[in-house]
XYZ file of C-alpha atoms in Angstrom:
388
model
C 288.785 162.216 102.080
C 292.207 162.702 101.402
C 294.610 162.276 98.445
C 296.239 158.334 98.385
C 293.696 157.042 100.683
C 293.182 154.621 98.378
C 296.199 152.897 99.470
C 296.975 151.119 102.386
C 297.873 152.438 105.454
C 301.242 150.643 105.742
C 301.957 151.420 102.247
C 301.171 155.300 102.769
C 303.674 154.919 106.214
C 306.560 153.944 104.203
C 305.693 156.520 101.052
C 305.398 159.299 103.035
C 307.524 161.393 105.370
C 304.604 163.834 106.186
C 300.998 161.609 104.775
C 298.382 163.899 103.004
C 295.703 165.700 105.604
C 292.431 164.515 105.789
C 289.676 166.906 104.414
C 286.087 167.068 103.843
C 283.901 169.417 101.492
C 283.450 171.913 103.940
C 287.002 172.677 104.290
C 288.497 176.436 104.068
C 288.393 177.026 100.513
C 292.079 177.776 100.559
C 292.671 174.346 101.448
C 290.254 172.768 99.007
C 292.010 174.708 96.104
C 294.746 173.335 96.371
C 293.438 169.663 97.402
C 291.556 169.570 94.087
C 294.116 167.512 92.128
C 293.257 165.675 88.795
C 289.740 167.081 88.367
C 288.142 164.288 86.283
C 285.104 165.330 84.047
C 282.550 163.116 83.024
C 278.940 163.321 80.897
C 276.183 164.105 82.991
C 274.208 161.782 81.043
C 275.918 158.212 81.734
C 273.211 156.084 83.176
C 275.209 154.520 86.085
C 277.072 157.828 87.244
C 276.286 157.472 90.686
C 278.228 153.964 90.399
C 280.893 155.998 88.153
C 281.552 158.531 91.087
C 281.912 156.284 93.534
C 284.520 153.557 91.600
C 286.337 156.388 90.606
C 286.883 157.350 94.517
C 287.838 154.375 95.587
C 290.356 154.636 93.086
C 292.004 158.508 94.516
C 289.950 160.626 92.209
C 289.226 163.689 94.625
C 287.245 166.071 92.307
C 285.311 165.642 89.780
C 282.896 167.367 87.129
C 279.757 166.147 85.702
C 279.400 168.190 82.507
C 276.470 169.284 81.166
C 278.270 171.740 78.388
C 280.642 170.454 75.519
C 280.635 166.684 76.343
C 276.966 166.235 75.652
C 274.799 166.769 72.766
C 272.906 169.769 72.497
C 269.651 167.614 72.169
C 270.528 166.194 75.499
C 270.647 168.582 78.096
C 266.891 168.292 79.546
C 268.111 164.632 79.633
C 271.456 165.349 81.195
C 269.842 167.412 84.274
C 266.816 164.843 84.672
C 269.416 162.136 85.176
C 271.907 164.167 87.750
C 268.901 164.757 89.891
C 268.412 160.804 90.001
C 272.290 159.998 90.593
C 272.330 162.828 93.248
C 269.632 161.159 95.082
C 271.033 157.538 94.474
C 274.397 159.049 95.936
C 272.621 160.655 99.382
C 270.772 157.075 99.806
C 274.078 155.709 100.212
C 274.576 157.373 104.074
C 277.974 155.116 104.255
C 279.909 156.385 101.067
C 282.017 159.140 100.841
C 281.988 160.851 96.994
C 284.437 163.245 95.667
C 284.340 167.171 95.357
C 281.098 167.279 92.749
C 280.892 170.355 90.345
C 278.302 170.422 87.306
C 279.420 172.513 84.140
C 276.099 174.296 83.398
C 275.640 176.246 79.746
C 273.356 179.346 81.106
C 273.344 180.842 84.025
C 269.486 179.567 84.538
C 270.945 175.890 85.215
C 272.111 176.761 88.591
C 269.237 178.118 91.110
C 267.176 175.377 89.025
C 269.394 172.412 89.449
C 269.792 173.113 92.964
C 266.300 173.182 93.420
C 265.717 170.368 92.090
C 268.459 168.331 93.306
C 266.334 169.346 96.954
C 268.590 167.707 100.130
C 271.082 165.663 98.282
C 272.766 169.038 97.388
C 274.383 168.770 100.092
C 276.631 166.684 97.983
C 277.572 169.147 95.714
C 280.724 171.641 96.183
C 279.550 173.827 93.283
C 279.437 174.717 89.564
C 281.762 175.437 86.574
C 280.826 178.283 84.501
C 281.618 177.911 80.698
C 283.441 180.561 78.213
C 284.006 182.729 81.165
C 284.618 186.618 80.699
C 283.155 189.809 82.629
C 280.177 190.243 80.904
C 278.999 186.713 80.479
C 280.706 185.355 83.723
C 279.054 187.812 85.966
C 275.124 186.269 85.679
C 276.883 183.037 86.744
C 278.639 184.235 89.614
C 274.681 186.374 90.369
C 272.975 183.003 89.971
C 275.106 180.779 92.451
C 275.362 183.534 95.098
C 271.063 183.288 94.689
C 271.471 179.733 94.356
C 273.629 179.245 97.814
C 271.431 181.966 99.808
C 267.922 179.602 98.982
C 269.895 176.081 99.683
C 272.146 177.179 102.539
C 274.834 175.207 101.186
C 278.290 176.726 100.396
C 278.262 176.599 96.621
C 281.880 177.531 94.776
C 282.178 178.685 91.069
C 285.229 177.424 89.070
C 285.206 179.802 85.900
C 287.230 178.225 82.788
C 289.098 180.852 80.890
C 288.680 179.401 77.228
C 287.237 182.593 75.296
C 288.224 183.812 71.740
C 288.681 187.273 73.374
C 291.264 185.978 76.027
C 293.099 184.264 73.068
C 293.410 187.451 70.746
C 296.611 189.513 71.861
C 294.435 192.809 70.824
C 291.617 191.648 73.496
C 293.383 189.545 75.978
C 294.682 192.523 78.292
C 290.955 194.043 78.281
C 289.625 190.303 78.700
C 292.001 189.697 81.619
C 291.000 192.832 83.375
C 287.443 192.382 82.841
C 287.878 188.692 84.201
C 290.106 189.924 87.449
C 286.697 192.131 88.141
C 284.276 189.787 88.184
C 286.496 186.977 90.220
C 287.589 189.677 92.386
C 283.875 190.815 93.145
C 283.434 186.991 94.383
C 286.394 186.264 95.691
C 284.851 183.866 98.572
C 283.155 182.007 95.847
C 285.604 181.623 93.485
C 287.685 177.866 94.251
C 289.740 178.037 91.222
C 290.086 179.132 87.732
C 290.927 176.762 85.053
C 292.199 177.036 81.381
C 290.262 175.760 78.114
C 292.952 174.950 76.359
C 291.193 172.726 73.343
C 288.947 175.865 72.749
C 292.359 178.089 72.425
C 293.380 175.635 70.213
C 290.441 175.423 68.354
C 290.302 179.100 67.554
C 293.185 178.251 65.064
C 292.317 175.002 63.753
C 295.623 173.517 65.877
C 295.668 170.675 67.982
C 298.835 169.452 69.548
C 300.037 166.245 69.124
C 300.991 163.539 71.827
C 304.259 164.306 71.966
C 304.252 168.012 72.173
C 302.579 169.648 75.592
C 300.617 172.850 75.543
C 303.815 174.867 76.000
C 304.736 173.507 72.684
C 301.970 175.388 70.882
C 303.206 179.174 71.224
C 300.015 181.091 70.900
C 298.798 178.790 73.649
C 302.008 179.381 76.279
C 301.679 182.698 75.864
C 297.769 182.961 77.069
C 298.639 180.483 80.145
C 301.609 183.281 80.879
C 299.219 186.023 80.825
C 296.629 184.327 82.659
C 299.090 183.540 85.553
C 301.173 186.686 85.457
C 297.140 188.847 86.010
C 295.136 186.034 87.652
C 297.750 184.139 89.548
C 300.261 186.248 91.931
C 301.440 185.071 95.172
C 301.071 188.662 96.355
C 297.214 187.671 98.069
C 295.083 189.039 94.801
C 295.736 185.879 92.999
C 293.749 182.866 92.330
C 294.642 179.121 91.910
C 294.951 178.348 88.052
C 294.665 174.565 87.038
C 296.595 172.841 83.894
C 295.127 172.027 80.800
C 293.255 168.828 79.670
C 295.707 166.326 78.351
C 293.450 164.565 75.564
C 295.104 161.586 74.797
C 295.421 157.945 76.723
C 296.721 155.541 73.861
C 299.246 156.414 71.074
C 299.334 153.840 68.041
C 302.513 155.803 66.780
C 305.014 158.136 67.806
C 307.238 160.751 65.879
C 309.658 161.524 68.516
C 311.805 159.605 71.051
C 310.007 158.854 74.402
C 310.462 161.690 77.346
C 310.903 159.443 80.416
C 314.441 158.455 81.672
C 315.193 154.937 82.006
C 316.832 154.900 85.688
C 314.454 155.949 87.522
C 312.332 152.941 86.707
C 314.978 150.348 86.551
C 316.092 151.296 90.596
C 312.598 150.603 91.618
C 312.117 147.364 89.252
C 309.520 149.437 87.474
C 310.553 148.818 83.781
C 307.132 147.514 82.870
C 305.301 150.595 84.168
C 307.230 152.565 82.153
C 307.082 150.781 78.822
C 303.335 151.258 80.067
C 303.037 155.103 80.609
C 305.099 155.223 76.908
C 302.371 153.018 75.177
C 299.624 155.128 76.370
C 301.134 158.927 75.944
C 301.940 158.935 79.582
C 305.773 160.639 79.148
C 303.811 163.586 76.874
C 301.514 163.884 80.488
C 304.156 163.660 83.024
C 306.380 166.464 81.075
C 303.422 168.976 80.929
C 302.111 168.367 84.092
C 306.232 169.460 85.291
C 305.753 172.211 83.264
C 302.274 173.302 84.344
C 303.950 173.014 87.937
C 306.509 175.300 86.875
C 304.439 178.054 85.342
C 302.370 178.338 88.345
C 299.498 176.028 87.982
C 298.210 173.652 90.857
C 295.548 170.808 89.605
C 294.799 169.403 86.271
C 291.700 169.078 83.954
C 291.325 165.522 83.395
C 288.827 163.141 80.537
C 290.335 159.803 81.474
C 290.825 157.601 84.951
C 294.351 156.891 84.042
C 295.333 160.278 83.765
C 294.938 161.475 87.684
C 297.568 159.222 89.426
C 300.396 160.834 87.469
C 298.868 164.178 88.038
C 298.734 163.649 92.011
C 301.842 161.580 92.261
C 303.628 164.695 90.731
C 301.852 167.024 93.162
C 303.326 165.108 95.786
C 306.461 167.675 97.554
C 309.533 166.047 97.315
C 311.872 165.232 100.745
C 313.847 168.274 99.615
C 311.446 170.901 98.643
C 309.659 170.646 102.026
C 313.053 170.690 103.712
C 313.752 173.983 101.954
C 310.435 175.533 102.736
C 310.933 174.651 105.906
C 314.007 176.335 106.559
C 313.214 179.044 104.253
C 310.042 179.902 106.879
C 311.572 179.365 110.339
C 310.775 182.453 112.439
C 314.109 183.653 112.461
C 314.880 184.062 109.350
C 312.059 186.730 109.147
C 314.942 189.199 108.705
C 316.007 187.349 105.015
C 319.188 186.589 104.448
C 320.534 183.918 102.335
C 321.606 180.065 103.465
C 322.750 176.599 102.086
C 320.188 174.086 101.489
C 320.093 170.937 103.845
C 321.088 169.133 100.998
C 324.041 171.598 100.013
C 322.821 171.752 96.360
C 321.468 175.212 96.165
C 321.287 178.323 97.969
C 317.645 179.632 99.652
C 317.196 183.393 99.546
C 314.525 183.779 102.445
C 312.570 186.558 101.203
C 312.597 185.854 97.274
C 311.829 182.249 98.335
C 308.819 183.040 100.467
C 306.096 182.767 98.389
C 307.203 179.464 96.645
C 307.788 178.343 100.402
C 304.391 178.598 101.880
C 302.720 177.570 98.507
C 305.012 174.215 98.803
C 303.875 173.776 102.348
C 300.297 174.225 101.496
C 300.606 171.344 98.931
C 302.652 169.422 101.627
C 299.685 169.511 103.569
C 297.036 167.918 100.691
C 299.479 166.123 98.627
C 301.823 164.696 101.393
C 305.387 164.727 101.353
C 307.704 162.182 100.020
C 310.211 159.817 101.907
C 314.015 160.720 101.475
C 314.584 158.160 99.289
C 311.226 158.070 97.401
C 310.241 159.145 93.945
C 307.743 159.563 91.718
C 307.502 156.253 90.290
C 307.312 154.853 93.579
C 304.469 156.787 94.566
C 302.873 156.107 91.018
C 303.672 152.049 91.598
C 301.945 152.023 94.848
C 298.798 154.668 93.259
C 297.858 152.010 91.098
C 294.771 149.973 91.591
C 295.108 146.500 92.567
């Protein structure tokens, strides 16, 4: 697999000054955390999933999570598993299709050595599980369970904790909470892919919900949780861990308080004014600004309810012409000393050893995401993502 290889070969050779790598499930996890993208979640329970998965690959979703938690009735859980054995087995019949990354969101730690046992061989299709509500002491049977779970199946299982707790959210728990939290991951480091942030369930814990045109960094009590999250859980200093963005919840908006976020020219120089007047209709601009922002703050990926949401989020994840030419220059072996230097494009000046760390995380996305022509931009890449 590999991100836009949903597009045409051509298409991908004009795009793309360096193309995305190719990558399978077995890739080094370091890799796969970052290749992860717009993780798309869907009910476990939808009776053509196995159909579901495979549309929604051949459409660039990469990842994706069949939930068995929060998007489900309670009264349908028994049902849920019964029907992810059958789609797991309909998926492994089909020897010449390639699915995405599969993780199930489980409610109890019981789900996992139980579900893998019963999915029998076609686990070889899954790449692991995401464990609900995750802290210390209720994280820790999860991580228990899949480390049992991978040792019976031989299969390379990886957790992706979400950090969505009451006691993160509280400022007079959340230091504790974090701590207790950079234990357990740190115990299973190799099994740990990624961490990501419940940001609805923060929200809930206040009765707040933000509204289309306001992102999570909008809602204060929120920002400051995802800053506390990355400044314990995701440092560039090798004890860190990659952090995804927060579920954007809406895809149409009947009406709309505040001008729209998305510049005109960007659109017009591509003849593009249609897709934008698009992405404005249906609460695109509101995605496109947090997903910058999450990118800013630290966090790699997205959490993702609907198809249209996960071209933005990869055609933003895309390196840009200049970044790459910055981290390149920022890395060259002989500037191991430091020192300071002009960019290529003599807009900004590169401090070798502050810039480092943002340097080899930008070439590490350069090498799942792809990097951009000279002259080609996000809406390009977002015109060409789109399925015929």
């Amino acid at each position: 697999m590999r991100h836009f290889g949903h597009i045409a070969p051509e298409v991908r050779k004009r795009l793309f000054h360096q193309e995305p790598c190719e990558f399978t499930a077995d890739s080094p996890a370091r890799l796969l955390s970052a290749a992860l993208g717009a993780t798309l979640y869907s009910p476990a329970t939808r009776p053509r999933l196995a159909d579901d998965i495979l549309r929604q690959a051949s459409n660039g979703v990469i990842s994706m999570v069949l939930c068995l938690e929060d998007s489900i009735d309670d009264a349908d859980v028994a049902a849920g598993e019964e029907n992810l054995v059958r789609q797991f087995a309909d998926l492994a019949s089909r020897t010449a299709t390639q699915p995405p990354l599969l993780f199930i969101r489980v409610r109890v730690p019981e789900q996992i050595p139980d579900l893998v046992r019963r999915l029998g061989p076609s686990v070889r299709l899954l790449s692991g599980f995401v464990l609900p509500k995750f802290t210390e002491e209720r994280g820790t049977p999860f991580l228990e369970a899949l480390t049992l779970a991978e040792a019976e199946s031989g299969r390379r299982l990886f957790a992706m904790p979400v950090l969505e707790s009451p006691e993160l959210l509280y400022r007079e728990s959340r230091v504790d909470t974090l701590e207790g939290i950079a234990r357990a991951v740190g115990k299973f480091r190799d099994r740990v892919l990624a961490l990501r942030l419940g940001v609805t369930d923060f929200c809930s814990s206040y009765g707040l919900r933000r509204a289309p045109d306001m992102t999570a960094y909008d809602v204060q009590v929120v920002a400051s949780v995802i800053a506390d999250v990355v400044n314990m859980l995701g440092r560039a200093d090798g004890s860190g861990f990659t952090v995804t963005g927060p579920v954007w919840e809406y895809f149409r908006v009947p009406e709309r308080m505040f001008k729209p976020q998305l510049r005109q020219s960007p659109f017009l120089e591509v003849q593009a004014v249609e897709l934008r007047e698009k992405l404005i209709e249906h609460a695109m601009d509101g995605l496109l600004r947090e997903i910058s922002l999450d990118q800013a703050n630290g966090l790699l990926g997205k959490t993702c309810i609907h198809p249209s949401h996960v071209l933005p989020v990869h055609a933003l994840s895309v390196v840009s012409h200049e970044e790459f030419s910055d981290a390149v220059d920022i890395l060259r072996p002989e500037r191991g000393g430091g020192g300071v230097l002009r960019s290529a494009y003599t807009n900004k000046m590169n401090e070798v050893k502050p810039h480092r760390a943002w340097a080899e995380r930008t070439l590490l996305r350069a090498e799942v995401f792809g990097v951009a022509g000279e002259d080609v931009g996000f809406v390009e890449l977002l015109t060409a993502g789109i399925p015929g």
